Amino acid sequence: MFMFRRIGRAFKEAWWGIRHHFAMVSSTAVTITITLVLLSVLSLLIANINQITYDVEEEIQVFVKIDKDVEEKDIDALKTKVGRIAGVSEVVYSDADSELTYFIEQYGEAGKIFEIYRNDNPLSRAFIISVATGFSISEVSKQIELIDGISEVNFGGATIEDFINLLDGTRRVGLIFTASLALLAIYLIYNTIKITIHSRREEIGIMRLVGATNSYIRVPLVLEGIFIGILGSIFPCLLTIFGYKYIYEVMNGQLVSGILKLIDVFPFTLYVSGFVMIVGIFVGWIGSWLSASRSLRWKR
Amino acid sequence: MIILENVSKIYKNGTKALNDFSLEIQDGEFVYIIGETGSGKSTLIKLLNGEEIPTKGRVIVNGTNVGRLRFGKVPLYRRKIGVVFQDYQLLKKKTVYDNIAFALEVINKPKEEVRNRVKEVLGIIDLANEFNSYPTQLSGGQQQRVVIGRAIANSPSILICDEPTGNLDPRHSKEIIELLEKINKSGTTVIVVTHDYVLVDTYKKRTILLDNGSIISDNPEGGYVHV
């Protein structure tokens, strides 16, 4: 009963704070809304970049031609040697016959013309290598080239690496930008609560005088901050769900081509909007907690 | 019982407020603390209230070493001490009833207990008919009675009043002192810090005169002693 009364009072006082400083609360909530909209956009973007990067990395393979002089019995030893290089996640051996089959399949019906080479196959045996991440592809290729028995190493070249680096750069800048915005929102809530404390200084002074504990004084102020955080996150949450759904439908679920697919709307947008709401609550909580703690500290 | 043992208080800016100050006040006493501005009266109240800690010496109130109280324990200690200031410090948007109840609500007293105690206090301060009035609708004397009511709401064993009649005319000052006497008779220790020497001479109680942070005279018979 005591706890319920205390919680009820805290909510009542937090609501009082919001009503009495509505203009200040509104401007802070709007700023949080802007921050969270950007956070939402960045989250959607980063998640999709992650997905695309993953898809691209999945596709990345290094094609390694084996020297014709390498005897069949030495292939396993060579495979092990290649597999030991840092960054290599998988090595698949493909003999000359399989290579020709693959080559023919690439050209469909027209490719059948190359069947004539089945008995006198000019293609080399090869290793098809998967790498752990796209970043290591260039380094891995250089090291493979140095191994005896390897005649040629091929991968998508610098373009793939540049593309992955670009995606990663976008992800990093986005994260830094979002973190800066979150700090700004915390600062704004900090100031709003400071104003609430200032406008209630008489009441707080009397509370202290008659023996109210610091937590009793602090809880409604922190709740007020959390309310502002929730208020500020409502629009970004709705925008996350409906905005992404709209973009997904307009773009037909893909970016540029079918290889670069966007993440499905559900449950993805629910996760992102949940994350945005949690960030809103966290920002409200941390800003108001810091403000209340600082204002109430060191005063006996 | 209040014991101050060789208490000195030097503020961060170097101001010496109390200088090797010793004092004992028994339970149930009524004591005037008088002295000029800067004599150390306000610092004495702050030390008793736990708002300041002594630079040297000990402040013992009802067995509690106030200077050694941990930060979190100060509010609990304050619940046993009532403090009244010259500027009424009432919440203007709350009624007389709510202002008194506020002191009990913030320390989480049950509603029923708050209701009963506020009624009782309204009787003591003789403002039962004004329970629904707002502070701005009351006279200065009535407002100060509400402040006293709020200070005694939690039945403190000690009531400290800092210039309680400072803003009042003689008639209302007399009413306030009579109210404080009534509270004192119920067993509460009352400490009144004042400039009002006429009052001190009229309602004679133990009178302690301070100057430059030291006790100049401690007259158990009461009345203003010219030194």
Short mmCIF file of C-alpha atoms in Angstrom, two decimals:
data_model
loop_
_atom_site.label_atom_id
_atom_site.label_comp_id
_atom_site.label_asym_id
_atom_site.label_seq_id
_atom_site.Cartn_x
_atom_site.Cartn_y
_atom_site.Cartn_z
CA MET A 1 0.00 0.00 0.00
CA PHE A 2 2.83 2.31 0.99
CA MET A 3 4.68 1.60 -2.25
CA PHE A 4 1.54 2.21 -4.36
CA ARG A 5 0.94 5.52 -2.60
CA ARG A 6 4.54 6.55 -3.17
CA ILE A 7 4.47 5.57 -6.84
CA GLY A 8 1.12 7.34 -7.29
CA ARG A 9 2.51 10.51 -5.76
CA ALA A 10 5.62 10.35 -7.94
CA PHE A 11 3.48 10.05 -11.10
CA LYS A 12 1.21 12.88 -9.93
CA GLU A 13 4.15 15.20 -9.31
CA ALA A 14 5.87 14.27 -12.56
CA TRP A 15 2.63 15.08 -14.39
CA TRP A 16 2.45 18.36 -12.47
CA GLY A 17 5.94 19.22 -13.70
CA ILE A 18 4.99 18.49 -17.30
CA ARG A 19 1.80 20.59 -17.13
CA HIS A 20 3.47 23.54 -15.41
CA HIS A 21 6.47 23.72 -17.76
CA PHE A 22 4.63 22.66 -20.86
CA ALA A 23 6.46 25.02 -23.23
CA MET A 24 9.87 23.85 -22.01
CA VAL A 25 8.77 20.21 -21.98
CA SER A 26 7.37 20.56 -25.52
CA SER A 27 10.53 22.09 -26.94
CA THR A 28 12.66 19.39 -25.29
CA ALA A 29 10.31 16.67 -26.55
CA VAL A 30 10.49 18.11 -30.08
CA THR A 31 14.30 18.07 -29.94
CA ILE A 32 14.21 14.47 -28.72
CA THR A 33 11.78 13.68 -31.54
CA ILE A 34 14.21 15.11 -34.11
CA THR A 35 17.09 13.20 -32.52
CA LEU A 36 15.14 9.97 -32.46
CA VAL A 37 13.90 10.42 -36.04
CA LEU A 38 17.54 10.69 -37.12
CA LEU A 39 18.40 7.74 -34.88
CA SER A 40 15.58 5.75 -36.46
CA VAL A 41 16.69 6.62 -40.01
CA LEU A 42 20.30 5.77 -39.13
CA SER A 43 19.27 2.53 -37.44
CA LEU A 44 17.26 1.47 -40.49
CA LEU A 45 20.14 2.47 -42.73
CA ILE A 46 22.83 0.78 -40.63
CA ALA A 47 20.81 -2.43 -40.27
CA ASN A 48 20.31 -2.54 -44.04
CA ILE A 49 23.99 -1.72 -44.65
CA ASN A 50 24.90 -4.57 -42.30
CA GLN A 51 22.61 -6.87 -44.19
CA ILE A 52 24.00 -5.76 -47.57
CA THR A 53 27.59 -6.02 -46.32
CA TYR A 54 26.83 -9.51 -45.05
CA ASP A 55 25.26 -10.47 -48.36
CA VAL A 56 28.21 -9.04 -50.32
CA GLU A 57 30.73 -10.76 -48.04
CA GLU A 58 28.86 -14.01 -48.46
CA GLU A 59 29.27 -13.63 -52.21
CA ILE A 60 32.96 -12.71 -52.10
CA GLN A 61 35.22 -15.55 -53.17
CA VAL A 62 38.84 -15.67 -54.23
CA PHE A 63 39.46 -17.77 -57.26
CA VAL A 64 42.91 -19.42 -57.13
CA LYS A 65 44.34 -21.26 -60.15
CA ILE A 66 46.64 -24.18 -59.37
CA ASP A 67 49.86 -24.53 -61.35
CA LYS A 68 49.67 -27.29 -63.97
CA ASP A 69 52.95 -28.74 -62.63
CA VAL A 70 51.43 -29.54 -59.24
CA GLU A 71 50.83 -33.26 -58.99
CA GLU A 72 47.46 -34.65 -57.90
CA LYS A 73 48.96 -36.18 -54.72
CA ASP A 74 50.21 -32.73 -53.58
CA ILE A 75 46.81 -31.03 -53.88
CA ASP A 76 45.73 -31.84 -50.31
CA ALA A 77 48.97 -30.44 -48.85
CA LEU A 78 48.54 -27.28 -50.94
CA LYS A 79 44.91 -26.95 -49.81
CA THR A 80 46.00 -27.19 -46.17
CA LYS A 81 48.68 -24.55 -46.75
CA VAL A 82 46.15 -22.16 -48.27
CA GLY A 83 43.63 -22.90 -45.51
CA ARG A 84 46.15 -21.90 -42.83
CA ILE A 85 46.35 -18.28 -44.06
CA ALA A 86 44.69 -15.87 -41.64
CA GLY A 87 41.35 -14.62 -42.97
CA VAL A 88 40.58 -17.72 -45.01
CA SER A 89 37.37 -19.32 -43.81
CA GLU A 90 36.88 -22.07 -46.38
CA VAL A 91 38.85 -23.70 -49.19
CA VAL A 92 37.00 -25.77 -51.79
CA TYR A 93 38.94 -27.72 -54.41
CA SER A 94 37.59 -27.81 -57.93
CA ASP A 95 39.24 -30.07 -60.51
CA ALA A 96 39.58 -29.08 -64.17
CA ASP A 97 36.52 -31.11 -65.16
CA SER A 98 34.29 -29.33 -62.62
CA GLU A 99 35.69 -26.01 -63.79
CA LEU A 100 34.69 -26.78 -67.36
CA THR A 101 31.19 -27.86 -66.25
CA TYR A 102 30.81 -24.59 -64.34
CA PHE A 103 32.09 -22.63 -67.35
CA ILE A 104 29.59 -24.35 -69.66
CA GLU A 105 26.72 -23.75 -67.21
CA GLN A 106 27.54 -20.04 -67.14
CA TYR A 107 26.73 -19.76 -70.83
CA GLY A 108 23.56 -21.84 -70.70
CA GLU A 109 22.52 -23.49 -73.96
CA ALA A 110 25.25 -21.71 -75.93
CA GLY A 111 27.86 -23.08 -73.56
CA LYS A 112 27.34 -26.60 -74.78
CA ILE A 113 29.66 -25.78 -77.63
CA PHE A 114 32.56 -26.02 -75.20
CA GLU A 115 31.81 -29.68 -74.50
CA ILE A 116 34.34 -30.46 -77.20
CA TYR A 117 37.07 -29.61 -74.69
CA ARG A 118 35.91 -32.30 -72.25
CA ASN A 119 38.69 -34.65 -73.32
CA ASP A 120 41.35 -32.01 -73.84
CA ASN A 121 40.54 -29.58 -71.03
CA PRO A 122 42.61 -26.35 -71.13
CA LEU A 123 41.25 -25.09 -67.80
CA SER A 124 43.28 -25.21 -64.61
CA ARG A 125 42.41 -26.91 -61.37
CA ALA A 126 41.38 -24.30 -58.77
CA PHE A 127 40.66 -23.50 -55.16
CA ILE A 128 37.56 -21.45 -54.46
CA ILE A 129 38.28 -19.58 -51.26
CA SER A 130 35.83 -17.86 -48.94
CA VAL A 131 37.17 -15.12 -46.70
CA ALA A 132 36.04 -14.24 -43.18
CA THR A 133 35.39 -10.56 -43.97
CA GLY A 134 35.56 -8.43 -47.05
CA PHE A 135 38.28 -6.27 -45.51
CA SER A 136 40.85 -9.07 -45.62
CA ILE A 137 40.33 -10.06 -49.21
CA SER A 138 43.25 -8.07 -50.67
CA GLU A 139 45.72 -9.23 -48.00
CA VAL A 140 44.60 -12.85 -48.28
CA SER A 141 45.04 -12.76 -52.07
CA LYS A 142 48.58 -11.37 -51.78
CA GLN A 143 49.59 -14.15 -49.39
CA ILE A 144 48.11 -16.89 -51.54
CA GLU A 145 50.01 -15.58 -54.56
CA LEU A 146 53.30 -16.19 -52.71
CA ILE A 147 52.62 -19.93 -52.24
CA ASP A 148 54.47 -22.31 -54.58
CA GLY A 149 52.12 -24.13 -56.89
CA ILE A 150 49.69 -21.22 -57.30
CA SER A 151 49.64 -19.70 -60.76
CA GLU A 152 47.00 -16.99 -60.48
CA VAL A 153 44.77 -15.36 -57.88
CA ASN A 154 41.56 -13.52 -58.79
CA PHE A 155 39.00 -11.63 -56.74
CA GLY A 156 36.61 -8.77 -57.41
CA GLY A 157 39.57 -6.44 -57.05
CA ALA A 158 39.74 -3.12 -55.28
CA THR A 159 36.13 -2.30 -56.20
CA ILE A 160 34.68 -4.84 -53.77
CA GLU A 161 37.04 -3.76 -51.03
CA ASP A 162 36.22 -0.08 -51.63
CA PHE A 163 32.51 -0.86 -51.56
CA ILE A 164 32.82 -2.68 -48.23
CA ASN A 165 34.96 0.12 -46.83
CA LEU A 166 32.36 2.66 -47.94
CA LEU A 167 29.58 0.71 -46.24
CA ASP A 168 31.64 0.41 -43.09
CA GLY A 169 32.54 4.12 -43.14
CA THR A 170 28.85 5.05 -43.46
CA ARG A 171 28.06 2.78 -40.52
CA ARG A 172 30.76 4.37 -38.33
CA VAL A 173 29.87 7.98 -39.20
CA GLY A 174 26.22 7.16 -38.55
CA LEU A 175 27.00 5.75 -35.13
CA ILE A 176 29.13 8.76 -34.14
CA PHE A 177 26.48 11.17 -35.38
CA THR A 178 23.72 9.34 -33.50
CA ALA A 179 25.75 9.21 -30.30
CA SER A 180 26.36 12.97 -30.55
CA LEU A 181 22.65 13.61 -31.00
CA ALA A 182 21.83 11.41 -28.01
CA LEU A 183 24.28 13.45 -25.90
CA LEU A 184 22.58 16.65 -27.05
CA ALA A 185 19.17 15.24 -26.06
CA ILE A 186 20.54 14.26 -22.63
CA TYR A 187 21.84 17.81 -22.18
CA LEU A 188 18.46 19.29 -23.12
CA ILE A 189 16.58 17.08 -20.66
CA TYR A 190 19.19 17.94 -18.06
CA ASN A 191 18.34 21.63 -18.47
CA THR A 192 14.58 21.10 -18.50
CA ILE A 193 14.72 19.24 -15.20
CA LYS A 194 17.04 21.91 -13.81
CA ILE A 195 14.34 24.48 -14.57
CA THR A 196 11.71 22.27 -12.91
CA ILE A 197 13.91 22.05 -9.82
CA HIS A 198 14.43 25.81 -9.85
CA SER A 199 10.72 26.55 -10.15
CA ARG A 200 10.01 24.10 -7.32
CA ARG A 201 12.91 25.18 -5.13
CA GLU A 202 10.60 26.44 -2.34
CA GLU A 203 8.72 23.17 -2.22
CA ILE A 204 11.95 21.15 -2.36
CA GLY A 205 13.41 23.36 0.39
CA ILE A 206 10.40 22.62 2.61
CA MET A 207 10.62 18.92 1.80
CA ARG A 208 14.24 18.92 2.98
CA LEU A 209 13.32 20.92 6.06
CA VAL A 210 10.70 18.42 7.19
CA GLY A 211 12.84 15.37 6.44
CA ALA A 212 11.92 14.11 2.96
CA THR A 213 14.61 11.79 1.65
CA ASN A 214 16.58 12.67 -1.47
CA SER A 215 15.10 9.73 -3.36
CA TYR A 216 11.59 10.97 -2.48
CA ILE A 217 12.45 14.32 -4.07
CA ARG A 218 14.35 12.82 -7.00
CA VAL A 219 11.93 10.12 -8.22
CA PRO A 220 9.22 12.48 -9.65
CA LEU A 221 11.91 14.54 -11.39
CA VAL A 222 13.41 11.44 -13.00
CA LEU A 223 9.93 10.26 -13.97
CA GLU A 224 9.31 13.62 -15.62
CA GLY A 225 12.46 13.10 -17.70
CA ILE A 226 11.32 9.61 -18.67
CA PHE A 227 7.86 10.96 -19.67
CA ILE A 228 9.54 13.55 -21.91
CA GLY A 229 11.62 10.76 -23.44
CA ILE A 230 8.48 8.71 -24.14
CA LEU A 231 6.63 11.75 -25.55
CA GLY A 232 9.58 12.47 -27.82
CA SER A 233 9.76 8.88 -29.10
CA ILE A 234 6.11 8.38 -30.12
CA PHE A 235 6.42 10.06 -33.54
CA PRO A 236 9.79 8.45 -34.42
CA CYS A 237 8.35 5.02 -33.57
CA LEU A 238 5.36 5.52 -35.87
CA LEU A 239 7.63 6.95 -38.57
CA THR A 240 9.92 3.92 -38.28
CA ILE A 241 7.09 1.49 -38.93
CA PHE A 242 5.04 3.34 -41.54
CA GLY A 243 7.89 5.26 -43.19
CA TYR A 244 10.02 2.15 -43.74
CA LYS A 245 6.97 0.20 -44.91
CA TYR A 246 6.30 2.92 -47.52
CA ILE A 247 9.93 3.01 -48.72
CA TYR A 248 10.08 -0.80 -48.84
CA GLU A 249 6.96 -0.91 -50.98
CA VAL A 250 8.12 1.91 -53.29
CA MET A 251 11.54 0.25 -53.80
CA ASN A 252 10.03 -3.17 -54.15
CA GLY A 253 12.13 -4.51 -51.29
CA GLN A 254 15.48 -4.06 -53.02
CA LEU A 255 18.26 -1.54 -53.48
CA VAL A 256 19.56 -1.00 -57.03
CA SER A 257 19.29 -4.69 -57.97
CA GLY A 258 17.92 -7.92 -56.65
CA ILE A 259 21.27 -8.82 -55.08
CA LEU A 260 21.02 -5.94 -52.57
CA LYS A 261 17.80 -6.77 -50.75
CA LEU A 262 16.20 -4.58 -48.07
CA ILE A 263 15.29 -6.19 -44.75
CA ASP A 264 11.61 -7.22 -44.52
CA VAL A 265 9.29 -4.67 -42.80
CA PHE A 266 8.16 -6.96 -40.00
CA PRO A 267 9.38 -7.72 -37.41
CA PHE A 268 12.38 -5.50 -38.31
CA THR A 269 10.55 -2.15 -37.85
CA LEU A 270 9.08 -3.33 -34.54
CA TYR A 271 12.58 -4.05 -33.24
CA VAL A 272 13.88 -0.68 -34.48
CA SER A 273 10.92 1.28 -33.03
CA GLY A 274 11.34 -0.62 -29.74
CA PHE A 275 15.02 0.35 -29.77
CA VAL A 276 14.12 4.00 -30.51
CA MET A 277 11.62 4.02 -27.60
CA ILE A 278 14.20 2.49 -25.25
CA VAL A 279 16.77 5.10 -26.31
CA GLY A 280 14.14 7.84 -25.68
CA ILE A 281 13.43 6.47 -22.20
CA PHE A 282 17.14 6.06 -21.48
CA VAL A 283 17.97 9.58 -22.64
CA GLY A 284 15.11 10.95 -20.47
CA TRP A 285 16.20 8.91 -17.51
CA ILE A 286 19.91 9.70 -17.67
CA GLY A 287 19.37 13.43 -18.34
CA SER A 288 16.90 13.90 -15.49
CA TRP A 289 18.82 11.65 -13.11
CA LEU A 290 22.04 13.59 -13.67
CA SER A 291 20.24 16.91 -13.26
CA ALA A 292 18.36 15.89 -10.11
CA SER A 293 21.41 14.25 -8.56
CA ARG A 294 23.60 17.24 -9.24
CA SER A 295 21.08 19.76 -7.92
CA LEU A 296 20.29 17.78 -4.79
CA ARG A 297 23.81 16.67 -3.96
CA TRP A 298 25.97 18.22 -1.28
CA LYS A 299 23.07 19.99 0.33
CA ARG A 300 22.46 18.53 3.72
CA MET B 1 18.87 16.99 25.29
CA ILE B 2 21.17 19.22 23.24
CA ILE B 3 24.90 19.32 23.93
CA LEU B 4 27.43 21.43 22.05
CA GLU B 5 31.00 20.63 23.08
CA ASN B 6 33.75 23.10 22.14
CA VAL B 7 32.16 23.70 18.77
CA SER B 8 33.91 25.91 16.24
CA LYS B 9 32.62 26.66 12.80
CA ILE B 10 34.76 28.28 10.13
CA TYR B 11 33.18 28.63 6.67
CA LYS B 12 35.10 27.98 3.46
CA ASN B 13 35.51 31.72 2.89
CA GLY B 14 37.31 31.96 6.24
CA THR B 15 34.44 33.47 8.25
CA LYS B 16 34.60 32.34 11.87
CA ALA B 17 30.96 31.86 12.91
CA LEU B 18 31.34 29.96 16.19
CA ASN B 19 34.38 29.92 18.40
CA ASP B 20 34.94 27.08 20.91
CA PHE B 21 31.25 27.17 21.72
CA SER B 22 29.79 24.97 24.50
CA LEU B 23 26.14 24.78 25.51
CA GLU B 24 23.66 22.39 27.13
CA ILE B 25 19.89 22.56 26.74
CA GLN B 26 17.77 20.14 28.76
CA ASP B 27 14.68 18.37 27.44
CA GLY B 28 11.55 20.52 27.71
CA GLU B 29 13.42 23.81 28.12
CA PHE B 30 12.39 27.11 26.50
CA VAL B 31 15.49 29.06 25.51
CA TYR B 32 16.00 32.40 23.81
CA ILE B 33 19.18 32.86 21.77
CA ILE B 34 19.85 36.54 21.23
CA GLY B 35 22.65 38.53 19.65
CA GLU B 36 23.51 40.97 16.91
CA THR B 37 23.73 40.04 13.23
CA GLY B 38 26.84 37.94 12.68
CA SER B 39 26.98 36.74 16.28
CA GLY B 40 26.56 33.10 15.20
CA LYS B 41 22.83 32.55 15.79
CA SER B 42 22.04 31.31 12.26
CA THR B 43 25.07 29.02 12.24
CA LEU B 44 23.89 27.54 15.54
CA ILE B 45 20.51 26.72 13.94
CA LYS B 46 22.21 25.20 10.88
CA LEU B 47 24.38 23.01 13.10
CA LEU B 48 21.38 21.84 15.13
CA ASN B 49 19.41 21.20 11.93
CA GLY B 50 22.23 19.20 10.38
CA GLU B 51 22.58 21.68 7.52
CA GLU B 52 26.19 22.42 8.46
CA ILE B 53 28.81 20.32 10.20
CA PRO B 54 31.12 21.76 12.86
CA THR B 55 34.76 22.42 11.94
CA LYS B 56 35.70 21.33 15.46
CA GLY B 57 33.84 19.90 18.45
CA ARG B 58 30.62 17.87 18.72
CA VAL B 59 26.92 18.67 18.35
CA ILE B 60 24.86 16.02 20.15
CA VAL B 61 21.08 16.15 19.82
CA ASN B 62 19.07 13.49 21.68
CA GLY B 63 22.16 11.26 21.65
CA THR B 64 22.87 11.75 17.93
CA ASN B 65 26.20 13.24 16.89
CA VAL B 66 24.77 15.52 14.20
CA GLY B 67 28.11 16.38 12.61
CA ARG B 68 28.84 12.70 12.05
CA LEU B 69 25.47 11.91 10.44
CA ARG B 70 25.80 10.28 7.05
CA PHE B 71 24.19 12.20 4.20
CA GLY B 72 21.37 9.70 3.84
CA LYS B 73 20.52 9.82 7.55
CA VAL B 74 20.07 13.62 7.71
CA PRO B 75 16.42 13.55 6.50
CA LEU B 76 15.51 10.97 9.15
CA TYR B 77 17.17 13.12 11.81
CA ARG B 78 15.26 16.21 10.62
CA ARG B 79 11.97 14.46 11.20
CA LYS B 80 12.67 14.83 14.93
CA ILE B 81 13.44 18.56 14.69
CA GLY B 82 10.92 21.25 13.78
CA VAL B 83 12.26 24.46 12.24
CA VAL B 84 10.43 27.75 11.75
CA PHE B 85 11.88 30.65 9.80
CA GLN B 86 11.04 34.34 9.75
CA ASP B 87 9.90 34.31 6.11
CA TYR B 88 6.90 32.05 6.33
CA GLN B 89 7.91 29.64 3.56
CA LEU B 90 4.40 28.41 2.91
CA LEU B 91 3.29 26.85 -0.37
CA LYS B 92 0.98 29.51 -1.76
CA LYS B 93 -0.99 27.12 -3.95
CA LYS B 94 -1.84 24.85 -1.03
CA THR B 95 -4.44 25.46 1.65
CA VAL B 96 -3.63 25.72 5.36
CA TYR B 97 -4.66 22.08 5.75
CA ASP B 98 -2.50 20.96 2.80
CA ASN B 99 0.51 22.97 3.97
CA ILE B 100 0.48 21.19 7.31
CA ALA B 101 -0.36 17.82 5.77
CA PHE B 102 2.56 18.29 3.34
CA ALA B 103 5.07 17.80 6.17
CA LEU B 104 3.55 14.40 6.93
CA GLU B 105 2.91 13.32 3.34
CA VAL B 106 6.53 13.76 2.28
CA ILE B 107 7.63 11.38 5.00
CA ASN B 108 5.03 8.86 3.83
CA LYS B 109 2.64 8.94 6.78
CA PRO B 110 -0.61 7.04 6.10
CA LYS B 111 -3.56 9.19 4.98
CA GLU B 112 -5.63 8.46 8.08
CA GLU B 113 -2.77 9.46 10.37
CA VAL B 114 -2.20 12.64 8.34
CA ARG B 115 -5.88 13.57 8.62
CA ASN B 116 -6.03 13.05 12.37
CA ARG B 117 -2.77 14.80 13.13
CA VAL B 118 -3.54 17.83 10.92
CA LYS B 119 -6.89 18.26 12.72
CA GLU B 120 -5.08 18.09 16.03
CA VAL B 121 -2.43 20.62 14.91
CA LEU B 122 -5.10 23.00 13.55
CA GLY B 123 -6.57 22.96 17.06
CA ILE B 124 -3.19 23.69 18.67
CA ILE B 125 -2.46 26.65 16.39
CA ASP B 126 -6.06 27.81 16.68
CA LEU B 127 -6.74 27.89 12.96
CA ALA B 128 -9.36 25.13 12.66
CA ASN B 129 -11.76 27.56 10.97
CA GLU B 130 -9.16 28.61 8.40
CA PHE B 131 -8.20 25.10 7.29
CA ASN B 132 -9.41 25.73 3.74
CA SER B 133 -7.85 29.18 3.34
CA TYR B 134 -4.80 29.90 1.25
CA PRO B 135 -1.73 31.57 2.82
CA THR B 136 -2.39 34.83 0.93
CA GLN B 137 -5.79 35.07 2.63
CA LEU B 138 -4.20 35.00 6.11
CA SER B 139 -2.56 37.66 8.26
CA GLY B 140 1.20 37.51 8.96
CA GLY B 141 0.55 36.12 12.44
CA GLN B 142 -1.78 33.45 11.08
CA GLN B 143 0.75 32.47 8.39
CA GLN B 144 3.45 32.10 11.01
CA ARG B 145 1.11 29.90 13.05
CA VAL B 146 0.64 27.67 9.99
CA VAL B 147 4.44 27.42 9.67
CA ILE B 148 4.66 26.45 13.34
CA GLY B 149 1.85 23.95 12.75
CA ARG B 150 3.80 22.40 9.89
CA ALA B 151 6.95 22.27 12.05
CA ILE B 152 5.19 20.43 14.88
CA ALA B 153 3.08 18.18 12.63
CA ASN B 154 5.48 15.29 13.03
CA SER B 155 5.60 15.80 16.83
CA PRO B 156 9.27 16.78 17.00
CA SER B 157 11.01 16.75 20.36
CA ILE B 158 12.76 20.04 19.53
CA LEU B 159 11.32 23.13 17.87
CA ILE B 160 13.81 25.72 16.59
CA CYS B 161 12.41 29.11 15.61
CA ASP B 162 14.56 31.64 13.75
CA GLU B 163 13.14 35.13 14.30
CA PRO B 164 9.55 33.86 14.39
CA THR B 165 8.21 37.32 15.21
CA GLY B 166 10.58 39.25 12.95
CA ASN B 167 7.85 40.29 10.51
CA LEU B 168 5.05 40.70 13.02
CA ASP B 169 3.50 43.55 15.00
CA PRO B 170 3.56 43.33 18.84
CA ARG B 171 0.05 41.85 19.09
CA HIS B 172 0.81 39.00 16.66
CA SER B 173 4.29 38.54 18.21
CA LYS B 174 2.61 38.01 21.58
CA GLU B 175 0.27 35.41 20.02
CA ILE B 176 3.21 33.54 18.54
CA ILE B 177 5.16 33.47 21.80
CA GLU B 178 2.06 32.27 23.63
CA LEU B 179 1.64 29.51 21.05
CA LEU B 180 5.30 28.50 21.48
CA GLU B 181 4.80 28.45 25.29
CA LYS B 182 1.80 26.17 24.79
CA ILE B 183 3.88 23.81 22.62
CA ASN B 184 6.69 23.93 25.18
CA LYS B 185 4.29 22.98 27.96
CA SER B 186 3.40 19.81 26.07
CA GLY B 187 7.04 18.71 26.51
CA THR B 188 8.71 20.03 23.35
CA THR B 189 12.06 21.79 23.75
CA VAL B 190 11.69 25.25 22.20
CA ILE B 191 14.64 27.36 21.03
CA VAL B 192 13.80 30.85 19.84
CA VAL B 193 16.44 32.90 18.08
CA THR B 194 15.42 36.54 18.16
CA HIS B 195 16.37 40.18 17.96
CA ASP B 196 13.22 41.21 19.84
CA TYR B 197 14.58 42.26 23.24
CA VAL B 198 11.17 43.55 24.35
CA LEU B 199 9.73 40.08 23.91
CA VAL B 200 12.66 38.53 25.77
CA ASP B 201 12.09 40.93 28.67
CA THR B 202 8.32 40.40 28.68
CA TYR B 203 8.20 36.58 28.47
CA LYS B 204 11.15 35.70 30.63
CA LYS B 205 12.87 32.42 29.80
CA ARG B 206 16.48 31.24 29.88
CA THR B 207 18.32 33.70 27.64
CA ILE B 208 21.67 33.11 25.95
CA LEU B 209 23.44 36.14 24.52
CA LEU B 210 25.90 35.53 21.69
CA ASP B 211 28.59 37.79 20.32
CA ASN B 212 31.26 36.97 17.74
CA GLY B 213 30.51 33.25 17.92
CA SER B 214 30.82 32.98 21.71
CA ILE B 215 28.40 33.00 24.65
CA ILE B 216 28.58 36.34 26.45
CA SER B 217 25.92 35.51 29.03
CA ASP B 218 23.60 32.64 29.86
CA ASN B 219 20.83 33.91 32.15
CA PRO B 220 18.58 31.15 33.50
CA GLU B 221 16.23 33.74 35.05
CA GLY B 222 15.53 35.27 31.69
CA GLY B 223 15.36 38.79 30.42
CA TYR B 224 17.83 40.77 28.40
CA VAL B 225 21.15 41.27 30.20
CA HIS B 226 23.18 44.28 29.14
CA VAL B 227 26.86 43.36 29.16
#
